[in-house]
PDB file of C-alpha atoms and ligand atoms in Angstrom:
ATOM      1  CA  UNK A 582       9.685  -1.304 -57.397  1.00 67.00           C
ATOM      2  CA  UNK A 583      11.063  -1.964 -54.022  1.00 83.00           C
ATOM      3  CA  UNK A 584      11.045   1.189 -51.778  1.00 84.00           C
ATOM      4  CA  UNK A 585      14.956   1.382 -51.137  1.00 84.00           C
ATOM      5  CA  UNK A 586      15.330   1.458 -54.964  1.00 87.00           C
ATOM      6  CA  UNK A 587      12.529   4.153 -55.089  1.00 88.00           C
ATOM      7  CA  UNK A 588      14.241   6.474 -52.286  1.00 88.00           C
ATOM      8  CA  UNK A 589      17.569   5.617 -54.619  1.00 85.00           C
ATOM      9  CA  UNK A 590      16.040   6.716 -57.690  1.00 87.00           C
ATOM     10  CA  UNK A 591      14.117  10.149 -56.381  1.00 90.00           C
ATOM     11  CA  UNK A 592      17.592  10.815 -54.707  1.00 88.00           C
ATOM     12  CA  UNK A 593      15.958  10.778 -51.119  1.00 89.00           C
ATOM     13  CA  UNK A 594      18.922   9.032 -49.701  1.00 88.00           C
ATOM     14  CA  UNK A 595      22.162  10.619 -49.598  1.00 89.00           C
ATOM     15  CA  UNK A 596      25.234  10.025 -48.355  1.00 88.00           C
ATOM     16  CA  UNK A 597      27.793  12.550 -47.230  1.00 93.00           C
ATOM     17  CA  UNK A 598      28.140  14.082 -43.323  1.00 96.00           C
ATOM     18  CA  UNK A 599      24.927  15.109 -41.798  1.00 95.00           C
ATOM     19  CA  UNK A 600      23.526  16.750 -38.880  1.00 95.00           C
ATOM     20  CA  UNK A 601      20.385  14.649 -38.238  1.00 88.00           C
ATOM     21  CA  UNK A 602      16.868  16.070 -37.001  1.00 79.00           C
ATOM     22  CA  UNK A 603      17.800  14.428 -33.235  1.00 79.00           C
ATOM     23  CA  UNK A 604      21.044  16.469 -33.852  1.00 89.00           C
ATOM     24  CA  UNK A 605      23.331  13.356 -34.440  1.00 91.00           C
ATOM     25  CA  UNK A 606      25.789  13.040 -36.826  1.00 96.00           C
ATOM     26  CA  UNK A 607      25.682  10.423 -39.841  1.00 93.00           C
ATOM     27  CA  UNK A 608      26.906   9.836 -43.206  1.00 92.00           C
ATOM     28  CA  UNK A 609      23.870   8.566 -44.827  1.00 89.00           C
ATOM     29  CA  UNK A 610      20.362  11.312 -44.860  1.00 88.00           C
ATOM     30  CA  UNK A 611      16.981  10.462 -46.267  1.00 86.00           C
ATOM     31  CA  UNK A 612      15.623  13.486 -47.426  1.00 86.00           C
ATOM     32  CA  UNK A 613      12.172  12.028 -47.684  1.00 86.00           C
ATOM     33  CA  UNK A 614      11.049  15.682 -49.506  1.00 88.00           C
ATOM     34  CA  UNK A 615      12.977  14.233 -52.895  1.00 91.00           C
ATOM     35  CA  UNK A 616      10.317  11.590 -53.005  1.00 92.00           C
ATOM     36  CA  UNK A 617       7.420  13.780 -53.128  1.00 93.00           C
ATOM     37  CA  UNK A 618       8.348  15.674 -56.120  1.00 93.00           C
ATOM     38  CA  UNK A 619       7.496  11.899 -57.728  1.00 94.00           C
ATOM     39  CA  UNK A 620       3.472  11.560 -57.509  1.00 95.00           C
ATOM     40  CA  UNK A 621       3.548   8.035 -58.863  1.00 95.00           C
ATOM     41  CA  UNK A 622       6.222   6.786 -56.754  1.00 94.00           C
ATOM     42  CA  UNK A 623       4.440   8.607 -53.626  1.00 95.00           C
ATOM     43  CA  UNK A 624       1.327   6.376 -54.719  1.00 96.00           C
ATOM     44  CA  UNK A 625       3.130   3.109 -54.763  1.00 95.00           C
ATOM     45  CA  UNK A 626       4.627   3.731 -51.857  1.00 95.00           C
ATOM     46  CA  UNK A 627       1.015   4.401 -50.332  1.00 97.00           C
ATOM     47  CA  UNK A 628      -0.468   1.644 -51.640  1.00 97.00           C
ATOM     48  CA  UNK A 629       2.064  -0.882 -49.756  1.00 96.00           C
ATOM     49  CA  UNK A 630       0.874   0.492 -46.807  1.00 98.00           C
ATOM     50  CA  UNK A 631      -3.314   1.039 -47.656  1.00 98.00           C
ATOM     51  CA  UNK A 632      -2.893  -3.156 -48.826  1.00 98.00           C
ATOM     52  CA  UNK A 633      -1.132  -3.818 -45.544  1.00 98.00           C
ATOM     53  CA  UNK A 634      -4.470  -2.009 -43.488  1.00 98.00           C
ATOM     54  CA  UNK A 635      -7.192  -3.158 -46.168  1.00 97.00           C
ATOM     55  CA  UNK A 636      -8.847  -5.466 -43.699  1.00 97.00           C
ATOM     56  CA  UNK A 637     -12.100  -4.420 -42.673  1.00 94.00           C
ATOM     57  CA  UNK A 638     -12.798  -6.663 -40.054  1.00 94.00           C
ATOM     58  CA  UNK A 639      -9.220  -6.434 -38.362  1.00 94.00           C
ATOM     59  CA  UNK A 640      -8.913  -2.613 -38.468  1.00 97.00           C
ATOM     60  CA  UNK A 641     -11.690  -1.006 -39.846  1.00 97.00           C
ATOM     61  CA  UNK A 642     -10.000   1.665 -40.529  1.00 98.00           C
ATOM     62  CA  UNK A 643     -12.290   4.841 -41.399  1.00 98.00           C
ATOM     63  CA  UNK A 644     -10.169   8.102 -41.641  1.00 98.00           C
ATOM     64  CA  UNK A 645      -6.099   8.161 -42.265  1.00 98.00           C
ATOM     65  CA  UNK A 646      -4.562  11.101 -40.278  1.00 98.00           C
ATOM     66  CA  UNK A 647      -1.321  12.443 -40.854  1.00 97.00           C
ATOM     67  CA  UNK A 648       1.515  15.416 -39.741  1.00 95.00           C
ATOM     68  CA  UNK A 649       1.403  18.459 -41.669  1.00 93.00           C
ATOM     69  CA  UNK A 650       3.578  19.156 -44.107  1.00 89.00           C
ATOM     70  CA  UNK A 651       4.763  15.940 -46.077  1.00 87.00           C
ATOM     71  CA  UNK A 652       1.780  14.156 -44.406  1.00 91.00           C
ATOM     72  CA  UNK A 653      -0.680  16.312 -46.518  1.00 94.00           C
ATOM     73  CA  UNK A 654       0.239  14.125 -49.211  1.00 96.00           C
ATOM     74  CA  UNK A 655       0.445  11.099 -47.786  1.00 96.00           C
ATOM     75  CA  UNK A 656      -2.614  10.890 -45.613  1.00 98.00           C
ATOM     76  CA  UNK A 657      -4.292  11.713 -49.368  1.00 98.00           C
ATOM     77  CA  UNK A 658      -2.437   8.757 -51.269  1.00 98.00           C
ATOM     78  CA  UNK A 659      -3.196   6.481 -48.499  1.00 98.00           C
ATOM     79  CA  UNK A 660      -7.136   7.252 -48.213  1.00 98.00           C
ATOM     80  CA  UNK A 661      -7.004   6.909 -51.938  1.00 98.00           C
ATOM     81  CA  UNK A 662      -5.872   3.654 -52.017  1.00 98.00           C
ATOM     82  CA  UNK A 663      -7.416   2.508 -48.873  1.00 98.00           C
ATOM     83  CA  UNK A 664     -10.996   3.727 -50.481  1.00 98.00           C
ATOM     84  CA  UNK A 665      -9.852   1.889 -53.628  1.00 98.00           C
ATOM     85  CA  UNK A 666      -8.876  -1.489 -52.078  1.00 98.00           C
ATOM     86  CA  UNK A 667     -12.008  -1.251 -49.798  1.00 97.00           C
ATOM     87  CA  UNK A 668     -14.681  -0.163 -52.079  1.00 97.00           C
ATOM     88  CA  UNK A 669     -16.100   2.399 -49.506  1.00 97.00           C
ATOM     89  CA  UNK A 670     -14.594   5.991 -48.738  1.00 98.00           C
ATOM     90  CA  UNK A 671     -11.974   6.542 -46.217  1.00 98.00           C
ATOM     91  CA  UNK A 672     -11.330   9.907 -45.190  1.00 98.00           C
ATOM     92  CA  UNK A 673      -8.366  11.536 -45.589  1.00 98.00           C
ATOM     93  CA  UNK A 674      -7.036  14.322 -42.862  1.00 98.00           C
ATOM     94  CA  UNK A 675      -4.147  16.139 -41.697  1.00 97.00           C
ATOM     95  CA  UNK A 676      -2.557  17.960 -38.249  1.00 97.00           C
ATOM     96  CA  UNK A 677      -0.329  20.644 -38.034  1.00 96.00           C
ATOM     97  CA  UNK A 678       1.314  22.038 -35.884  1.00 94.00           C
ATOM     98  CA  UNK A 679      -0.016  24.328 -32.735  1.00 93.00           C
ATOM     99  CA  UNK A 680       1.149  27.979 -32.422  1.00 92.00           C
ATOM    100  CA  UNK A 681       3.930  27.070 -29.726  1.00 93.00           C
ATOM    101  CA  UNK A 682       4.875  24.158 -32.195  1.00 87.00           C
ATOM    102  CA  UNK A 683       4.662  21.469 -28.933  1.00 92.00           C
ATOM    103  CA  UNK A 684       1.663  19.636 -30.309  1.00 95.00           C
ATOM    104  CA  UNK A 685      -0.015  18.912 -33.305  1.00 96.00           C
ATOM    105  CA  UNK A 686      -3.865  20.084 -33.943  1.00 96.00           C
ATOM    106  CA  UNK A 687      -6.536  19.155 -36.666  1.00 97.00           C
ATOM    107  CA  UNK A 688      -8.001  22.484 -37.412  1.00 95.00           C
ATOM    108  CA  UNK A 689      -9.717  23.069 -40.651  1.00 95.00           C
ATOM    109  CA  UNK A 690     -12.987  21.256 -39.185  1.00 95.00           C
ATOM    110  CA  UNK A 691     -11.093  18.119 -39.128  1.00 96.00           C
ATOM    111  CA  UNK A 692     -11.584  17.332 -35.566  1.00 96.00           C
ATOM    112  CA  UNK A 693     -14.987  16.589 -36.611  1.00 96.00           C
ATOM    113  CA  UNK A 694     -13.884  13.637 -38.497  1.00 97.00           C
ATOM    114  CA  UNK A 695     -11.843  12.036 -35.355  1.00 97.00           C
ATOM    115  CA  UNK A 696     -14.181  11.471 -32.698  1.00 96.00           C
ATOM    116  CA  UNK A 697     -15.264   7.874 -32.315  1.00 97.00           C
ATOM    117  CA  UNK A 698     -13.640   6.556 -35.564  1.00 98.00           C
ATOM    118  CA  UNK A 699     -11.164   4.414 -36.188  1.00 98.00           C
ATOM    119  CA  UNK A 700      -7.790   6.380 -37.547  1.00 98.00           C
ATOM    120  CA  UNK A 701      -4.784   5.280 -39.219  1.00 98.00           C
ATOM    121  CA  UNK A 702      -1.951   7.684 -38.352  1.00 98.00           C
ATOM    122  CA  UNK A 703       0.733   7.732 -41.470  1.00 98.00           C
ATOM    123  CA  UNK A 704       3.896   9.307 -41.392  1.00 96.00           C
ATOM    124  CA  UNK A 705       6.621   9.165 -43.822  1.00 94.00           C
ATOM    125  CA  UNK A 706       9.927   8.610 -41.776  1.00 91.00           C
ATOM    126  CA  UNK A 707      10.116   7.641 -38.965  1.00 91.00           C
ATOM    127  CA  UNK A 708      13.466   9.041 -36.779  1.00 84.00           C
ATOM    128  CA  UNK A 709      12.783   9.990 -33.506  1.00 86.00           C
ATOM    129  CA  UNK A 710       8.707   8.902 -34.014  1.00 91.00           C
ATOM    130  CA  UNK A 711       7.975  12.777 -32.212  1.00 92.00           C
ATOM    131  CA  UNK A 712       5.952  13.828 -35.083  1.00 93.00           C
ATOM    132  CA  UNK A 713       3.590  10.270 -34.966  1.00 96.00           C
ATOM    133  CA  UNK A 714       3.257  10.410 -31.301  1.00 97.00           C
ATOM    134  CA  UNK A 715       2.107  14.098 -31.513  1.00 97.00           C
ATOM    135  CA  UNK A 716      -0.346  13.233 -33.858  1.00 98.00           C
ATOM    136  CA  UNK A 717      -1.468   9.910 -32.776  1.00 98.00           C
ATOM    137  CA  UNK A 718      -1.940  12.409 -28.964  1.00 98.00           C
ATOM    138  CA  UNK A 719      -4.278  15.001 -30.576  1.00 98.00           C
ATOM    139  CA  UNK A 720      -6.108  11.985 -32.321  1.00 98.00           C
ATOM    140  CA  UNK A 721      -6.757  10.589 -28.594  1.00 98.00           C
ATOM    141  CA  UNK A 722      -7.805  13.781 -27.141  1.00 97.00           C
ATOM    142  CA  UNK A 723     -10.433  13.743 -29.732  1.00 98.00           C
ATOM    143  CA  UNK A 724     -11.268  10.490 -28.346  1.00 98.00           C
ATOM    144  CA  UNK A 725     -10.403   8.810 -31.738  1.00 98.00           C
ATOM    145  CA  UNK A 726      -9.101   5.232 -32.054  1.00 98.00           C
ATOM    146  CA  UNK A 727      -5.341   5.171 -32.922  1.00 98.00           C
ATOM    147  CA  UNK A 728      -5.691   1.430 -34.304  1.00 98.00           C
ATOM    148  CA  UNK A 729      -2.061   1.479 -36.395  1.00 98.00           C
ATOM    149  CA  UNK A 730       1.112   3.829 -37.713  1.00 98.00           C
ATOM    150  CA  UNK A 731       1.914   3.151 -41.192  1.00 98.00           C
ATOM    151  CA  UNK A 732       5.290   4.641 -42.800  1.00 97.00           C
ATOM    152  CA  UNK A 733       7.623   4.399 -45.299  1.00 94.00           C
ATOM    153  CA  UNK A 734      10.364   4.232 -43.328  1.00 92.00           C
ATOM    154  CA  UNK A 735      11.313   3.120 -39.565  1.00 94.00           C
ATOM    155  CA  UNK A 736      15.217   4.563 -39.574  1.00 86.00           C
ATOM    156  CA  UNK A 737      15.423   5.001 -35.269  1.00 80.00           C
ATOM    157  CA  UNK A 738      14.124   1.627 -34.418  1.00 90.00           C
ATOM    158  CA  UNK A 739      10.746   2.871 -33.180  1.00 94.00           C
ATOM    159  CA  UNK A 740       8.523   0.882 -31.351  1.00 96.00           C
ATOM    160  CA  UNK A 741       4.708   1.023 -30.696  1.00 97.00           C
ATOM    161  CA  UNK A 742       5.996   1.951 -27.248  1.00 97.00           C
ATOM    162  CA  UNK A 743       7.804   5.244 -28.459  1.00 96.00           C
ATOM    163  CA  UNK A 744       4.824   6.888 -30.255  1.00 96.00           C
ATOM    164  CA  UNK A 745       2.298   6.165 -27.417  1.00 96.00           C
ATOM    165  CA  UNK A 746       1.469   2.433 -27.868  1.00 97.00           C
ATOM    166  CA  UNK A 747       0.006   2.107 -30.449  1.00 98.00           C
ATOM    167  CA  UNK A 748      -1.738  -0.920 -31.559  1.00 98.00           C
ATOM    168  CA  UNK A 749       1.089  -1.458 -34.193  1.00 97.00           C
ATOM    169  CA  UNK A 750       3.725   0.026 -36.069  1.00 98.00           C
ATOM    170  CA  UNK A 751       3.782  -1.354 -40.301  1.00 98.00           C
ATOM    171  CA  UNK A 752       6.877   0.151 -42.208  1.00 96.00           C
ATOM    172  CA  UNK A 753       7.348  -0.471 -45.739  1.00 94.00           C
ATOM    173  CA  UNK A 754      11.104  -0.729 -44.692  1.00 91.00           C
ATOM    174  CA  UNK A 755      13.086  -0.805 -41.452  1.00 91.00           C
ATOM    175  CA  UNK A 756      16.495   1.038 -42.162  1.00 86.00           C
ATOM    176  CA  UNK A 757      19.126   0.916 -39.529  1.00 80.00           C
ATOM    177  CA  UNK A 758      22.222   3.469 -40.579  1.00 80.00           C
ATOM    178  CA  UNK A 759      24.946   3.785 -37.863  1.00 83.00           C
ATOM    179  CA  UNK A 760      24.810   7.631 -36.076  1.00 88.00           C
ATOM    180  CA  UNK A 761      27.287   9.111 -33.672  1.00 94.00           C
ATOM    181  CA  UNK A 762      26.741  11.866 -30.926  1.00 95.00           C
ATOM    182  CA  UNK A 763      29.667  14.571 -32.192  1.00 93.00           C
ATOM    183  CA  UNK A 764      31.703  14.223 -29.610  1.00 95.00           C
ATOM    184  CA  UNK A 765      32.242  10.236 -31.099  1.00 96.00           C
ATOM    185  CA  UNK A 766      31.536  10.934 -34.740  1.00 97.00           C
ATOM    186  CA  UNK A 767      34.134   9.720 -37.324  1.00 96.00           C
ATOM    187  CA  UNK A 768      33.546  12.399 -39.855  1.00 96.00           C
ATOM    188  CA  UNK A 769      34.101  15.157 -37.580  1.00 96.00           C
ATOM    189  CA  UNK A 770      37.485  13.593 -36.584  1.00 96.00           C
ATOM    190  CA  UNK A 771      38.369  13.798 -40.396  1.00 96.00           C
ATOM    191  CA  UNK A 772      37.462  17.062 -40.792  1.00 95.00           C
ATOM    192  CA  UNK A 773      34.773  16.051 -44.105  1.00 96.00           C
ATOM    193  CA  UNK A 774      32.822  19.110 -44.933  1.00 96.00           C
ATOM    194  CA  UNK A 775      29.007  18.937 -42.757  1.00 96.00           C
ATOM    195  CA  UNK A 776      26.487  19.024 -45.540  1.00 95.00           C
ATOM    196  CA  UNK A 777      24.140  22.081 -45.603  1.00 94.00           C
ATOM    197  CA  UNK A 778      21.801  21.868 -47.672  1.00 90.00           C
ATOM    198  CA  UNK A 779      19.625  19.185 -45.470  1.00 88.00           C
ATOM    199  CA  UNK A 780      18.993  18.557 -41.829  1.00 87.00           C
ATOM    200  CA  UNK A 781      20.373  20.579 -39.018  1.00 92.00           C
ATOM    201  CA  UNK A 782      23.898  21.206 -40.533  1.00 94.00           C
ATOM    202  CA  UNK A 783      23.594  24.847 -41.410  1.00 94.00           C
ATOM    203  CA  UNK A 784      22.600  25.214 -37.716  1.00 93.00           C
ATOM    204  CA  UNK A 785      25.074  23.305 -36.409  1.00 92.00           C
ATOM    205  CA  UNK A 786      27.775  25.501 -38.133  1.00 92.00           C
ATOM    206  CA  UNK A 787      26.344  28.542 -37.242  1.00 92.00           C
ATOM    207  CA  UNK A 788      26.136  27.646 -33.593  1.00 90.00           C
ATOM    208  CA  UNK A 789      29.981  26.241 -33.615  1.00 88.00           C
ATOM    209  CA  UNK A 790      30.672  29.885 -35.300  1.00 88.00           C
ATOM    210  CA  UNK A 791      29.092  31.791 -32.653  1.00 86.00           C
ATOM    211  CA  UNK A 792      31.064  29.460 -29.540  1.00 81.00           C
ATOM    212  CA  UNK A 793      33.909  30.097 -31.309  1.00 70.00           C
ATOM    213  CA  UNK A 794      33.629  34.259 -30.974  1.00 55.00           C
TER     214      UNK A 794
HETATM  215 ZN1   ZN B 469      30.172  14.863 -37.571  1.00 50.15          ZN
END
């Protein structure tokens, strides 16, 4: 199953009037969560990117690292697959976030696994790439090799450049949807309802609400 028809089908993409993560505005949302209720799906979708990094000799890839929350799962799925494919184990680990939420971490004794291995950062959309480059930064300051980003989903046009050049960016799919600052956005003009129920809309209404008082 191709992945677009898989986002379709777990109803990760919707369309309506969003407030994106960077804060534009766009009428189409990926709400990558919806595909995680879907374990299967979740491990075809890792799969396509474990097959893509399978070679041993050209990455060599012995841990998968990934950004806590959705990453959890992914970085799992991944290793899986990756340990499958390769007939060895691949490790399987996860960052979250630090206390003042700038960076990302490996606590849990994870760090342990980083230093002087070869790591495979996975993330599962890719918008503004922040989350990837924080990641692929506290794998480097473990002195880990960064040696690829694998993800579901490139939707901003990120380049290796963007998350701290890394060796290479695979995405099962490269999505480009149109987005408007909200000064220029065409939804706003016509007044259509801002969705609420994902990305930053519910923010975005309450701080119009409170410029308006
Ligand atoms: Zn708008």
């Amino acid at each position: 199953m191709a992945i677009l028809e898989i986002f379709e089908r777990t109803g990760a993409i919707l369309k309506g009037h969003f407030v994106l993560a960077s804060g534009k505005h766009g009428s189409i949302y990926i709400n990558k969560d919806a595909v995680y209720r879907y374990a299967e799906l979740v491990s075809t979708l890792c799969k396509g990117i474990a097959e893509h990094f399978r070679n041993p000799t050209s990455y060599g890839i012995d841990v998968v690292a990934a950004p806590a929350v959705g990453g959890v799962i992914l970085s799992q799925w991944t290793a899986y697959w990756l340990s499958k494919l390769r007939g060895e184990t691949i490790l399987a680990v996860f960052a979250e976030k630090s206390e003042d939420g700038k960076t990302f971490i490996f606590k849990r004794g994870y760090a342990g696994s980083i230093a002087k291995q070869r790591i495979l950062v996975v993330e599962d959309v890719l918008t503004t790439g922040g989350s990837a480059r924080k990641v692929v930064e506290a794998v480097r300051n473990l002195e880990g090799e960064v040696v690829g980003l694998g993800v579901f989903c490139n939707r901003g046009g990120i380049t290796p450049e963007d998350v701290g050049n890394v060796p290479e960016i695979f995405a099962l799919i490269d999505l480009d949807f149109e987005s408007w600052d909200e000064a220029d956005c065409p939804l706003c003009a016509q007044r259509v309802p801002i969705n609420t129920e994902v990305g930053k809309g519910r923010e975005f209404l309450a701080r119009k609400a409170g410029e308006g008082i």
